[in-house]
Coordinates of C-alpha atoms in Angstrom, one line a residue:
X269 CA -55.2 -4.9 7.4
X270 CA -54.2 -8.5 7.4
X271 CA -52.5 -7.9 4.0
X272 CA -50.6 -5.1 5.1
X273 CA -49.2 -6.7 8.4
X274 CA -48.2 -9.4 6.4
X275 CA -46.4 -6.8 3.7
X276 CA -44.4 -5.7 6.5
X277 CA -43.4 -8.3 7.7
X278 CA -42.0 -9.8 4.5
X279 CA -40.5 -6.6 4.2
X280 CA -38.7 -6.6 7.7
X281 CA -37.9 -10.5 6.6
X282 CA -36.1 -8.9 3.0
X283 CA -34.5 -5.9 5.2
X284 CA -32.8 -8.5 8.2
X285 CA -31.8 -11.1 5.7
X286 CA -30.3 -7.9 3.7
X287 CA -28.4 -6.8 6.9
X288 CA -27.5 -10.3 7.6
X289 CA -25.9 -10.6 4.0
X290 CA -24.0 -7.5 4.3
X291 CA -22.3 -7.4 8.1
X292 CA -20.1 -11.0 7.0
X293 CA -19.6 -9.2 3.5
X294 CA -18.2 -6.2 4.9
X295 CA -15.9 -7.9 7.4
X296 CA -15.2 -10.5 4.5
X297 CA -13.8 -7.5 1.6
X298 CA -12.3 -5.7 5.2
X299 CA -10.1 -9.1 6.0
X300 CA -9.2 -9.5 1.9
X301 CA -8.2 -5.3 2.0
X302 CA -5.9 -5.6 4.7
X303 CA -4.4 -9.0 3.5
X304 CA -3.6 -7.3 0.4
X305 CA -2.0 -4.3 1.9
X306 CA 0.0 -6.2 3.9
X307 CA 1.1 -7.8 0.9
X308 CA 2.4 -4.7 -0.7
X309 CA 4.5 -3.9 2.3
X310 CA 6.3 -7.2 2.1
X311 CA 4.3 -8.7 5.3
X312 CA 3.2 -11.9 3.6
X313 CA 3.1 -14.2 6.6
X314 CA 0.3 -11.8 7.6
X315 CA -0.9 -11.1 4.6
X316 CA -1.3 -15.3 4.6
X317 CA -3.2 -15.3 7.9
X318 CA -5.7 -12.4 7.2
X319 CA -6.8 -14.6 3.2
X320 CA -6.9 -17.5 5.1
X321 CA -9.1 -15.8 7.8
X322 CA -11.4 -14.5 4.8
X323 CA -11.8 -17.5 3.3
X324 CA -13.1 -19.2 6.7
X325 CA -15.3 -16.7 6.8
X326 CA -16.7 -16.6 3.1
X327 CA -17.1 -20.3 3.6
X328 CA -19.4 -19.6 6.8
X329 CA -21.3 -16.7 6.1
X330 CA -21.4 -16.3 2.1
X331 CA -24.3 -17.7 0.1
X332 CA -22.8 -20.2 -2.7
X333 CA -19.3 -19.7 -1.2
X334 CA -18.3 -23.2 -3.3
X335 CA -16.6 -24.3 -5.9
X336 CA -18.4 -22.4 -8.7
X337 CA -17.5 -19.0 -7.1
X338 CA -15.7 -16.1 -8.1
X339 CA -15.6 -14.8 -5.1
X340 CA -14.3 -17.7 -3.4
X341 CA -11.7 -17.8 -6.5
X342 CA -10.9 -14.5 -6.1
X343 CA -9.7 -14.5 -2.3
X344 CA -8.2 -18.3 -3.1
X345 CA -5.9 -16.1 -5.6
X346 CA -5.3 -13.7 -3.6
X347 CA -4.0 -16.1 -0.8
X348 CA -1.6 -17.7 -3.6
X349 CA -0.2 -14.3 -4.1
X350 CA 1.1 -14.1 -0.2
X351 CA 2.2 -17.9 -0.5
X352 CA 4.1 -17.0 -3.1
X353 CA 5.7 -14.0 -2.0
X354 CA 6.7 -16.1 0.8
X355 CA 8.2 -18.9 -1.5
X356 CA 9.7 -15.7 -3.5
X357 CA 11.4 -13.8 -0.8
X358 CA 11.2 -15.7 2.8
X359 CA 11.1 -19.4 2.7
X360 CA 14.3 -21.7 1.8
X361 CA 14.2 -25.7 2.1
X362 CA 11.8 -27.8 3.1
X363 CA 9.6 -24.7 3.8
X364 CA 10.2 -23.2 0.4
X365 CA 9.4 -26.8 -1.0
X366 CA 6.0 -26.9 1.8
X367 CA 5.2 -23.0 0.6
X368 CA 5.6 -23.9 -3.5
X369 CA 3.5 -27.1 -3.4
X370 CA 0.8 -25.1 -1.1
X371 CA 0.8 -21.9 -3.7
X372 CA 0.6 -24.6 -6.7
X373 CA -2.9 -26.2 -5.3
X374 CA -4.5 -23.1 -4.1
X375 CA -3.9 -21.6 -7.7
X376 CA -5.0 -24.7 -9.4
X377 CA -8.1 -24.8 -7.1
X378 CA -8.9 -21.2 -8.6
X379 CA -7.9 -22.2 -11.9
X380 CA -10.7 -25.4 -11.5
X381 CA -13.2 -22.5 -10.9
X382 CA -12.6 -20.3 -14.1
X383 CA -12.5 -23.0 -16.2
X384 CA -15.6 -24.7 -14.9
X385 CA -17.2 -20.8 -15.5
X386 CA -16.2 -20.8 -18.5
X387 CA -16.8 -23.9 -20.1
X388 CA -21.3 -23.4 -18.5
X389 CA -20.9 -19.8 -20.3
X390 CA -20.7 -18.3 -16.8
X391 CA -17.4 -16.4 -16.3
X392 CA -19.3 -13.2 -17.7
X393 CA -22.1 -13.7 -15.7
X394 CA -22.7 -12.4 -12.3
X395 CA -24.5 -13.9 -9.4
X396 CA -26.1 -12.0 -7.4
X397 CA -24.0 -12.4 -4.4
X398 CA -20.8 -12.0 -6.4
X399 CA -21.9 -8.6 -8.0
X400 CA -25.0 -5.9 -7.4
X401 CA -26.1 -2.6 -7.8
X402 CA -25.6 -0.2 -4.9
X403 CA -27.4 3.4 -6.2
X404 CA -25.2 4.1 -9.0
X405 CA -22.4 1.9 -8.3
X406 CA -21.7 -1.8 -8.7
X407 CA -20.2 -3.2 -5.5
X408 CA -19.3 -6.9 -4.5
X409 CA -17.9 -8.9 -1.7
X410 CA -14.2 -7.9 -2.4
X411 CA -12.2 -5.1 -2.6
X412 CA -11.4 -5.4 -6.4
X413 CA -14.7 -5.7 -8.1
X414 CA -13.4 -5.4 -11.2
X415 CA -10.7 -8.1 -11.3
X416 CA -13.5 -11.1 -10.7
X417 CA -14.0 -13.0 -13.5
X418 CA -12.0 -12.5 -16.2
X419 CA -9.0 -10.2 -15.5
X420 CA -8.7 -12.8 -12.4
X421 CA -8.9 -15.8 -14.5
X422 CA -6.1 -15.0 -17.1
X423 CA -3.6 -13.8 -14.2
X424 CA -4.4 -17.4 -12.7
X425 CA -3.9 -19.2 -15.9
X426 CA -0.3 -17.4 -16.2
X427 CA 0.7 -18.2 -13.0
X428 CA 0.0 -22.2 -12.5
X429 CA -1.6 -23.9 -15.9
X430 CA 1.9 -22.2 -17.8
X431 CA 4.5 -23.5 -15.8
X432 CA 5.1 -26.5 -16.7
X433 CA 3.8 -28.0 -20.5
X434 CA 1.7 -30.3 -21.1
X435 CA -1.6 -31.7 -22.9
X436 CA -3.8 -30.2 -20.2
X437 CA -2.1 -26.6 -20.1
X438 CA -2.2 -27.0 -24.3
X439 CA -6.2 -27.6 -23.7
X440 CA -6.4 -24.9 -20.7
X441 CA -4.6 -22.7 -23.1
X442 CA -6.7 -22.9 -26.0
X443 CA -10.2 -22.8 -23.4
X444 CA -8.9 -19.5 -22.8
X445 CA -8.2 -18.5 -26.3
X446 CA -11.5 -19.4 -27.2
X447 CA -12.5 -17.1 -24.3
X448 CA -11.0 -14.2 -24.9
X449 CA -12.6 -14.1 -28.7
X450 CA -15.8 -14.4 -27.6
X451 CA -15.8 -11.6 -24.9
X452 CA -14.2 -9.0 -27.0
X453 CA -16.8 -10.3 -29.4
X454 CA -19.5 -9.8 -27.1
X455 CA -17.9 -6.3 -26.4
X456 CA -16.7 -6.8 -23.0
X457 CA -20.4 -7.2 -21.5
X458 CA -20.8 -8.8 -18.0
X459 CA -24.4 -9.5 -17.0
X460 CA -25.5 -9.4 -13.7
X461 CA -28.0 -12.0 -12.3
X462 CA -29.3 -9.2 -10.2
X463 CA -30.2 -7.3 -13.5
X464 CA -28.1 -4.9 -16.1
X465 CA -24.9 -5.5 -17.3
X466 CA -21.4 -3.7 -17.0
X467 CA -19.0 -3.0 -19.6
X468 CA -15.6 -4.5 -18.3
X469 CA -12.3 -4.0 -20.5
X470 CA -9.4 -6.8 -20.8
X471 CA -5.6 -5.2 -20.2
X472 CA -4.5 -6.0 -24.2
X473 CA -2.7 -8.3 -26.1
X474 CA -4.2 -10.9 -24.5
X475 CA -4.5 -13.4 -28.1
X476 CA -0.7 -12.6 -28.5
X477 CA 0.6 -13.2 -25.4
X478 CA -1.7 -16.7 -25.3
X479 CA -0.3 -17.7 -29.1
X480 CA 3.0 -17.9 -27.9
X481 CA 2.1 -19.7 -24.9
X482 CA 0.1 -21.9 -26.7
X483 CA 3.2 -22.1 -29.8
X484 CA 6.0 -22.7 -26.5
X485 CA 4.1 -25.4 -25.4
X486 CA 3.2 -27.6 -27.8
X487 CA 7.0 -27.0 -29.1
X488 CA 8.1 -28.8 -26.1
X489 CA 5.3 -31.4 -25.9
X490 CA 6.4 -32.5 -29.7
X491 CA 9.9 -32.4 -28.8
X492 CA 11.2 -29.7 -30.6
X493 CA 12.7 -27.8 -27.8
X494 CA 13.4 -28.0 -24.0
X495 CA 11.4 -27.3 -20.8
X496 CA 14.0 -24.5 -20.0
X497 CA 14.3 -22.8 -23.4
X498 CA 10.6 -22.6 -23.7
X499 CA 10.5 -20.8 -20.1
X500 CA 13.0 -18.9 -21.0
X501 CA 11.3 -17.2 -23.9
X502 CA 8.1 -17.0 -22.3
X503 CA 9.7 -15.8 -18.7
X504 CA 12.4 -13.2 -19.6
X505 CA 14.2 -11.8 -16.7
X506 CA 12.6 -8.6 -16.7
X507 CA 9.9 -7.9 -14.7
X508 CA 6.5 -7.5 -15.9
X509 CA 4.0 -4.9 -14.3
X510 CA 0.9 -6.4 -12.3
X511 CA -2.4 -5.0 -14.6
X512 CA -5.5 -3.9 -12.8
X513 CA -8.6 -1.9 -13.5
X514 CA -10.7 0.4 -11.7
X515 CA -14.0 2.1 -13.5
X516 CA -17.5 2.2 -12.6
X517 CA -21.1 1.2 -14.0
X518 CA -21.4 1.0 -17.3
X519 CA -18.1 3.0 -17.4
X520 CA -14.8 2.2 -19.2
X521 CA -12.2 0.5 -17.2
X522 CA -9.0 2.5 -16.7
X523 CA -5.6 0.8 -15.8
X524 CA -4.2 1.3 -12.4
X525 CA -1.0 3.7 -13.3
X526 CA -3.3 6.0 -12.3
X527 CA -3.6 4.4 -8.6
X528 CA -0.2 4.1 -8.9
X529 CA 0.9 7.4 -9.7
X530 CA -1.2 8.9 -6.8
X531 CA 0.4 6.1 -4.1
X532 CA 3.5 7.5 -5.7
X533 CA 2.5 11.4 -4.9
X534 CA 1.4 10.6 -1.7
X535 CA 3.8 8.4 -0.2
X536 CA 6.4 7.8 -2.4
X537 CA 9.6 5.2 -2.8
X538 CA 11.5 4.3 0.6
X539 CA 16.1 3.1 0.6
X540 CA 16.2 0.3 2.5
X541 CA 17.2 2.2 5.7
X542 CA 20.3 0.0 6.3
X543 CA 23.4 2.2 5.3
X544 CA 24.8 -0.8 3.8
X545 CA 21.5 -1.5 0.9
X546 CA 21.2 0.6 -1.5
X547 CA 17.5 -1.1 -2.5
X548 CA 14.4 1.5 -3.4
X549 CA 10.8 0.2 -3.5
X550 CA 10.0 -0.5 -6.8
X551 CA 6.2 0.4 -5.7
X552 CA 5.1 2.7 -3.2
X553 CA 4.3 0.9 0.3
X554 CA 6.7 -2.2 -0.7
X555 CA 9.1 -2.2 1.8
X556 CA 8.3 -3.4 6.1
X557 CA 8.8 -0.5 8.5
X558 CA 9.6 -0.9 12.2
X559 CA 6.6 -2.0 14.1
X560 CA 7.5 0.9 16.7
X561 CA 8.5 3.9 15.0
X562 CA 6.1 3.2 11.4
X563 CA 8.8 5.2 9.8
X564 CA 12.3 3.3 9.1
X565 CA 11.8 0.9 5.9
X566 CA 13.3 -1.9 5.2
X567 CA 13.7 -4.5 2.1
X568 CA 14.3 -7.6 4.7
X569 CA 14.4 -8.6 7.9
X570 CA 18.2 -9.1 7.8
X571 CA 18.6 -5.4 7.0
X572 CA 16.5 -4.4 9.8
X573 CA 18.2 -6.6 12.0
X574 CA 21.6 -5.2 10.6
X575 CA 20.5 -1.7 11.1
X576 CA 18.9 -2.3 14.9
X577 CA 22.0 -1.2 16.2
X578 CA 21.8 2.0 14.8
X579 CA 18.1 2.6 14.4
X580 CA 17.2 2.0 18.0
X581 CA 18.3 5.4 19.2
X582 CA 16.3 7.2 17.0
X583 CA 13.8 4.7 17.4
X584 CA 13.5 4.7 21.1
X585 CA 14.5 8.9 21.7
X586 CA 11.4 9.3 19.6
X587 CA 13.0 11.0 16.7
X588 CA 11.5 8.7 13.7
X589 CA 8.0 8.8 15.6
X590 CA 8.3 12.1 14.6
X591 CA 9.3 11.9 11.3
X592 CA 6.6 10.0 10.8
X593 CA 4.1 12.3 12.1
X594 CA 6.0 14.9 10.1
X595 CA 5.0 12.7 6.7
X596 CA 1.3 12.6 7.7
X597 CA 1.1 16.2 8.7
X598 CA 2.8 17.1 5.4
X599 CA 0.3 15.1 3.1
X600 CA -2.9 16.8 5.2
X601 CA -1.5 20.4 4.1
X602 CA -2.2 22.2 1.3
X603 CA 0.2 25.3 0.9
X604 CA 2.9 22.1 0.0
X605 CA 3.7 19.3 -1.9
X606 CA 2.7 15.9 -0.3
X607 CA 5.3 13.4 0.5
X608 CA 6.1 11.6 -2.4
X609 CA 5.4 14.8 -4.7
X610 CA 8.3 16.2 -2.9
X611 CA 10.7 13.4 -3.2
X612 CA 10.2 13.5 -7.0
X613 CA 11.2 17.3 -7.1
X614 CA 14.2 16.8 -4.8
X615 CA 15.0 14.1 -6.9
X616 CA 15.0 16.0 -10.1
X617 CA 16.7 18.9 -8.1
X618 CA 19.5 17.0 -6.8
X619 CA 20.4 15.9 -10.6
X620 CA 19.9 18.7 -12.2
X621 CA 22.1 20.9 -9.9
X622 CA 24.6 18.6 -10.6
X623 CA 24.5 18.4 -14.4
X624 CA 24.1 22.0 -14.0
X625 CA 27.2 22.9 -11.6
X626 CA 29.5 20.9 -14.2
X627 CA 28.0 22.2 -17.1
X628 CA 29.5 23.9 -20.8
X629 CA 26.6 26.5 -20.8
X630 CA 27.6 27.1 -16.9
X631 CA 31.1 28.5 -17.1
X632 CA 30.0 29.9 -20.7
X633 CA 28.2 32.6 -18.2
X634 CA 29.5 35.5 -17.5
X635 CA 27.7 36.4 -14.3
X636 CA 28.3 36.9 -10.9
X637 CA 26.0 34.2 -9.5
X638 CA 27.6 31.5 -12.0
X639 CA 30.9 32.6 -11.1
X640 CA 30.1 32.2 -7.4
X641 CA 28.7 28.9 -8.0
X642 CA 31.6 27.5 -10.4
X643 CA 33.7 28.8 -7.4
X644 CA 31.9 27.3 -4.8
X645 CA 30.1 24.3 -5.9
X646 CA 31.6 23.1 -8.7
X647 CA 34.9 21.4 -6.9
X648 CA 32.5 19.4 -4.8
X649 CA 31.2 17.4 -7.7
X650 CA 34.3 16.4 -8.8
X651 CA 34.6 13.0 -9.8
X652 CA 31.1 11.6 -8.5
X653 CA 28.9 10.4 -10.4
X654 CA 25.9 12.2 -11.0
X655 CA 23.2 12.5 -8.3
X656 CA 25.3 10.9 -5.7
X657 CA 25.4 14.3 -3.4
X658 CA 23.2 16.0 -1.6
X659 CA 23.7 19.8 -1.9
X660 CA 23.3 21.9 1.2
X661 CA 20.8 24.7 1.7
X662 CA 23.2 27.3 0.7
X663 CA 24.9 25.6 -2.1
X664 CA 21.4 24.7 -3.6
X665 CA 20.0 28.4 -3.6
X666 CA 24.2 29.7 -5.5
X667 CA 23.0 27.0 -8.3
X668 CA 19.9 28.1 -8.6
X669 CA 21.2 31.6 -8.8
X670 CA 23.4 30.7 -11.4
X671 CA 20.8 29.1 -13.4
X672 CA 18.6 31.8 -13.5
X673 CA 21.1 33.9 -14.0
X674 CA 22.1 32.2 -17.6
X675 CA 20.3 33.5 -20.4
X676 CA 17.0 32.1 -21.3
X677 CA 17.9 30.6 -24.8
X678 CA 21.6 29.5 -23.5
X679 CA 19.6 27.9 -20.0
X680 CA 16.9 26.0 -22.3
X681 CA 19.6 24.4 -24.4
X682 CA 21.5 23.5 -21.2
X683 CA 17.9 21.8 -19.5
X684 CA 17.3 19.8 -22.8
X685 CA 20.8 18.0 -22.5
X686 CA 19.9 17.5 -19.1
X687 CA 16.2 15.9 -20.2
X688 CA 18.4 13.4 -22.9
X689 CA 20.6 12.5 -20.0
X690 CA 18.0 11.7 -17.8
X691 CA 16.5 9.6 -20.4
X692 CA 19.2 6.8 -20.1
X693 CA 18.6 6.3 -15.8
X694 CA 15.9 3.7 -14.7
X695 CA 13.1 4.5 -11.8
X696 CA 10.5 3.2 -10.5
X697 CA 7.3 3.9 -12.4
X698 CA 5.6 6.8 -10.6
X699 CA 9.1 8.4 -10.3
X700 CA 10.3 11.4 -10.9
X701 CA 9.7 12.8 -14.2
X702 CA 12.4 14.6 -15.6
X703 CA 10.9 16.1 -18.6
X704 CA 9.0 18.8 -16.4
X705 CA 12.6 20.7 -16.4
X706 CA 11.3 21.7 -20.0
X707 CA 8.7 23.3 -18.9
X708 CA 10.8 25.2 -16.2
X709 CA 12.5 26.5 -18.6
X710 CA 9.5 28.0 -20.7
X711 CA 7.4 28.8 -18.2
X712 CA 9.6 29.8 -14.9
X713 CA 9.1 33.3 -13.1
X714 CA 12.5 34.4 -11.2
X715 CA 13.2 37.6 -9.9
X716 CA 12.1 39.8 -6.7
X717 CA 8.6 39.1 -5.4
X718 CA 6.2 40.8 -3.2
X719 CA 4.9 38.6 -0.6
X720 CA 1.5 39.9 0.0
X721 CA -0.5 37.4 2.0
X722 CA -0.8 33.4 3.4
X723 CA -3.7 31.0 2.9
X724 CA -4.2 27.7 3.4
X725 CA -4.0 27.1 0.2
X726 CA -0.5 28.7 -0.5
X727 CA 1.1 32.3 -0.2
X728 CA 0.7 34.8 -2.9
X729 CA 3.3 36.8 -4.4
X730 CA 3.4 39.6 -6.8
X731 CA 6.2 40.1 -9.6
X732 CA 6.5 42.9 -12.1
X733 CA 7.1 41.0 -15.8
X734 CA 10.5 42.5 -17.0
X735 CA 9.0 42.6 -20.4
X736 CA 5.1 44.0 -20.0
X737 CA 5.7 45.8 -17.2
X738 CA 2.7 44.4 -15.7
X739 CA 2.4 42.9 -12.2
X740 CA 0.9 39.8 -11.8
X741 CA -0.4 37.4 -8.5
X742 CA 0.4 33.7 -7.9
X743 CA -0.8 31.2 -5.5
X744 CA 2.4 29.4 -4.7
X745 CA 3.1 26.2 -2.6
X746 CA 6.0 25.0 -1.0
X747 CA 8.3 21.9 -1.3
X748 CA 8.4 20.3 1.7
X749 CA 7.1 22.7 3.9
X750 CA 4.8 26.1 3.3
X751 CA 5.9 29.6 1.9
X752 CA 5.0 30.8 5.5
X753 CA 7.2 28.4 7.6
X754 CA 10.2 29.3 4.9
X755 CA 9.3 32.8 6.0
X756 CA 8.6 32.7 9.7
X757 CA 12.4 34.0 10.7
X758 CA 11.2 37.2 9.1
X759 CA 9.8 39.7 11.4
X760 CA 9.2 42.5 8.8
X761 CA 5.3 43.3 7.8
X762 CA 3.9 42.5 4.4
X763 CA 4.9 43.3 1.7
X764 CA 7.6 41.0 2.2
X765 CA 10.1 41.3 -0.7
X766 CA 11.9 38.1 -1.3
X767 CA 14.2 36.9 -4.6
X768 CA 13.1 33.4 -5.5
X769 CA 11.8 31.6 -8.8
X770 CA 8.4 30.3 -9.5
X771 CA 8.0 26.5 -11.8
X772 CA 5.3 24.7 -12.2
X773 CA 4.9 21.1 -11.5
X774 CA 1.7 18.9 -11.9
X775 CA -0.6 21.7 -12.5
X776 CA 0.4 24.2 -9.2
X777 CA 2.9 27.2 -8.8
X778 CA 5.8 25.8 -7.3
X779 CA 8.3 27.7 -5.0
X780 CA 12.1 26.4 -6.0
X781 CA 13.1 25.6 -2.3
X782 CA 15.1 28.6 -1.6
X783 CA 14.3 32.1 -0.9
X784 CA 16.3 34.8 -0.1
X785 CA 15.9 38.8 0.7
X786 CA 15.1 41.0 -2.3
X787 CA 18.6 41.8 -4.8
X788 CA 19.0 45.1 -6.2
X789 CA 16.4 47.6 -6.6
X790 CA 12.8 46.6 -6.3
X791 CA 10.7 48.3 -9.0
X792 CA 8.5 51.3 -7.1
X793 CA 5.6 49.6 -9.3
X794 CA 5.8 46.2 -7.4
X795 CA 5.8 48.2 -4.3
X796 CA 2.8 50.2 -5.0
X797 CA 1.0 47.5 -6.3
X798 CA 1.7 45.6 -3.1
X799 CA 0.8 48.0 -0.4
X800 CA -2.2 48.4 -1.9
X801 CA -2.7 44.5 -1.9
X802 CA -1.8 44.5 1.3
X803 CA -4.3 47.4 2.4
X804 CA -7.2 45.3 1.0
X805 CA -7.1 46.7 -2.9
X806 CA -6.3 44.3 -5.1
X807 CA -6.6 46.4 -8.0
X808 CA -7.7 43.5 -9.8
X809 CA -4.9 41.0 -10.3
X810 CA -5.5 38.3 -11.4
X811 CA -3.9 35.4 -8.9
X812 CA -2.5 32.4 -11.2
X813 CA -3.0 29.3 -9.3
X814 CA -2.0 27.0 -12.5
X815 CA 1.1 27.6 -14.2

């Protein structure tokens, strides 16, 4: 009995010193989260606060929080990150001086960390309050797990032992050549103190990009070429991507377009909302919005200031509150695209309308609908450059007419020109992709529909195939808003007979935008077939849900 007693209460000892641990961790990777988000908005004076906040805390209420931690390196990098964005795109004199000399230290204090790890043989190996196992995953103190240690140590090394050459960047260089052999030797393995291991996966080309370093450097420290020539080779103008990696235990690491291409669906790129910049995010969430509304972006405070006079009304009448909520609403639905998904397609709409309007294979066409649109649409693209104008609602469903209208091998040629134009323009990674106007061109359904019923998931509609003769179902979704608000003007009962095309884009059946009342004769097949749908007989069709 006295054994027992004493069991539990070792075991209520473990379980309270457990809970102790983890309430300061939580609240410690919390404070490094929002630091770093406010970071990606452009908010790096709070971003500053919120590191500096963590790293109080990690000092209080972390075990071996010291200089021999990764965790502690870890939030000290990610506090140089906000101190440099501040140096980058806020501070000028003596506070851009103040900021540079404070981002400099706190790297270098990192840096001291990583190389002290790896010259014991301990950058690979976890403690166990730096890494454990949680069930079936491997969690830690901050919010990127899998950039401690080494993916954290060569993004510090590139941003304060390159700058400026010298015998001790030459010998930090080399340390982390040395380092880099031996852990793709070892095949990535990180061990944990609190037993098993991970498999953790460098970005690539790590040896190459540190030989030339290593070659830049000692050039200059022998005299063979200048401070500013070496920097210039090794620091080109254009800008390099930011490499991180997500994956799981014992799991491959992936790298984080994927994260990037789902920001990019769900939010999307913001203009500057100043009329007068014509700056897009060059990552989703980059730009500060109004602290009111949560909706107008902006690429600096001297834009928003700029664009107060203007912005306030909507601001203050509500109007951009509501745009906001509009946003949110839009990404919790699922009979439409989310946010961002639907700027891409806009996007690509916008250009290829225009391209399209102005086209050889256009006014080769000898059809009504192209010569309505080379009547009516044509003219208003003269001289602008292309995607510079928004069509209206009604100008956008006479090109689309005309398109469809074209036939298919003449329209395919006409897309492919399009997909080599597009080619030469420049967005933001996670863009639009204009390549899916190929498979438009295979694989798009246009023609009279039979609207046959709403879900939550999309509406479905019925089309004879001109060439089978069969009738076949698909689940389609909306733009920016549902099949069912598109159709909510109509008072007729289903079967609803509509003229509209179907695409595909990222895996769904997309509705083009427009829709408009059935043309010509609808087949008494579709109509049959679509009653009887409607009356609960589905006379098994099959519903295509991925085009």
């Amino acid at each position: 009995a006295v054994d027992k007693k004493k069991k539990q209460q070792e075991r209520r000892a473990k379980q309270n010193a457990a809970q102790d641990f983890h309430t300061p961790i939580a609240e410690f990777r919390a404070l490094l989260l929002s630091g770093r988000k406010e970071y990606s908005k452009g908010r790096a004076y709070d971003a500053v606060e919120l590191q500096t906040q963590a790293l109080t805390l990690g000092a209080a209420k972390i075990p071996r929080f010291n200089d021999d931690s990764l965790v502690k390196a870890h939030a000290l990098m990610e506090l140089g990150l906000a101190k440099s964005a501040i140096q980058t795109d806020f501070a000028s004199g003596e506070e851009w001086k103040r900021v540079r000399q404070e981002g400099r230290q706190i790297f270098s204090e990192a840096l001291e960390i990583y190389e002290n790890r790896v010259a014991k043989g301990t950058l690979t190996k976890f403690r166990k309050e730096e890494c454990w196992i949680d069930g079936s995953k491997y969690v830690s103190p901050v919010p990127h797990t899998e950039r401690l240690g080494p993916c954290d140590y060569l993004q510090c090394l590139s941003f304060v032992g390159l700058e400026d050459p010298s015998p001790d960047t030459v010998r930090s260089i080399k340390l982390a050549m040395d380092f880099v052999v031996k852990f793709e030797a070892s095949g990535h393995v990180i061990g944990l103190e609190c037993g098993g291991a991970l498999e953790g996966m460098l970005a690539g080309g790590e040896m190459e990009k540190l030989a030339g370093f290593l070659r830049e450097h000692e050039a200059v420290i022998q005299g063979h070429k200048s401070k500013g020539d070496a920097m210039d080779n090794l620091f080109p103008d254009n800008e390099c991507e930011e490499l991180r990696h997500t994956g799981s235990l014992m799991g491959k690491m992936k790298l984080s377009h994927k994260k990037l291409a789902k920001d990019a669906d769900k939010i999307g790129y913001k203009q500057c909302e100043n009329h007068a910049c014509e700056n897009l995010e060059s990552q989703p969430g980059q730009f500060s919005t109004c602290s009111k509304c949560k909706w107008a972006a902006y690429c600096c405070r001297d834009c928003q200031v700029g664009d107060w006079k203007r912005h306030k009304k909507e601001c203050k009448s509500g109007e951009a509150v509501m745009k906001a909520q509009a946003e949110k609403t839009q990404n919790k639905m699922k009979n439409c695209l989310m946010v961002g998904q639907s700027q891409q397609v806009l996007v690509i709409i916008s250009y290829l309308h225009h391209f399209a309007a102005i086209s050889k294979e256009l006014k080769e066409t000898n059809t009504e609908d192209a010569s309505r649109a080379i009547l009516m649409v044509t003219p208003k693209f003269k001289g602008l450059e292309l995607g510079t104008m928004q069509l209206g609602v009604q100008d956008v469903g006479l090109v689309w007419n005309a398109i469809w209208s074209m036939e298919r091998r003449q329209r395919n040629r006409m897309f492919g020109k399009f997909v080599e134009k597009m080619g030469a323009y420049n967005f933001p990674k996670g863009g639009p992709v204009f390549t899916v106007v190929t498979e438009w061109g295979l694989h798009g359904v246009s023609g009279n529909f039979a609207v046959v019923k709403h879900t939550k998931k999309g509406t479905i509609l019925l089309h004879k195939d001109s060439e089978t003769d069969d009738v076949k179902g698909y689940l389609a979704v909306g733009i920016t808003q549902s099949i069912e608000s598109l159709l909510s003007s109509v008072q007729d009962p289903m079967p609803i007979y509509v003229n509209t095309a179907l695409i595909p884009f990222k895996k769904m059946v997309l509705c083009q935008g427009t829709i408009g009342r059935a043309r010509g004769v609808v087949s008494n097949k579709l109509q049959d077939v679509a009653q009887a749908f409607v009356n609960g007989d589905p006379g098994g069709i099959k519903i295509v849900e991925i085009m």
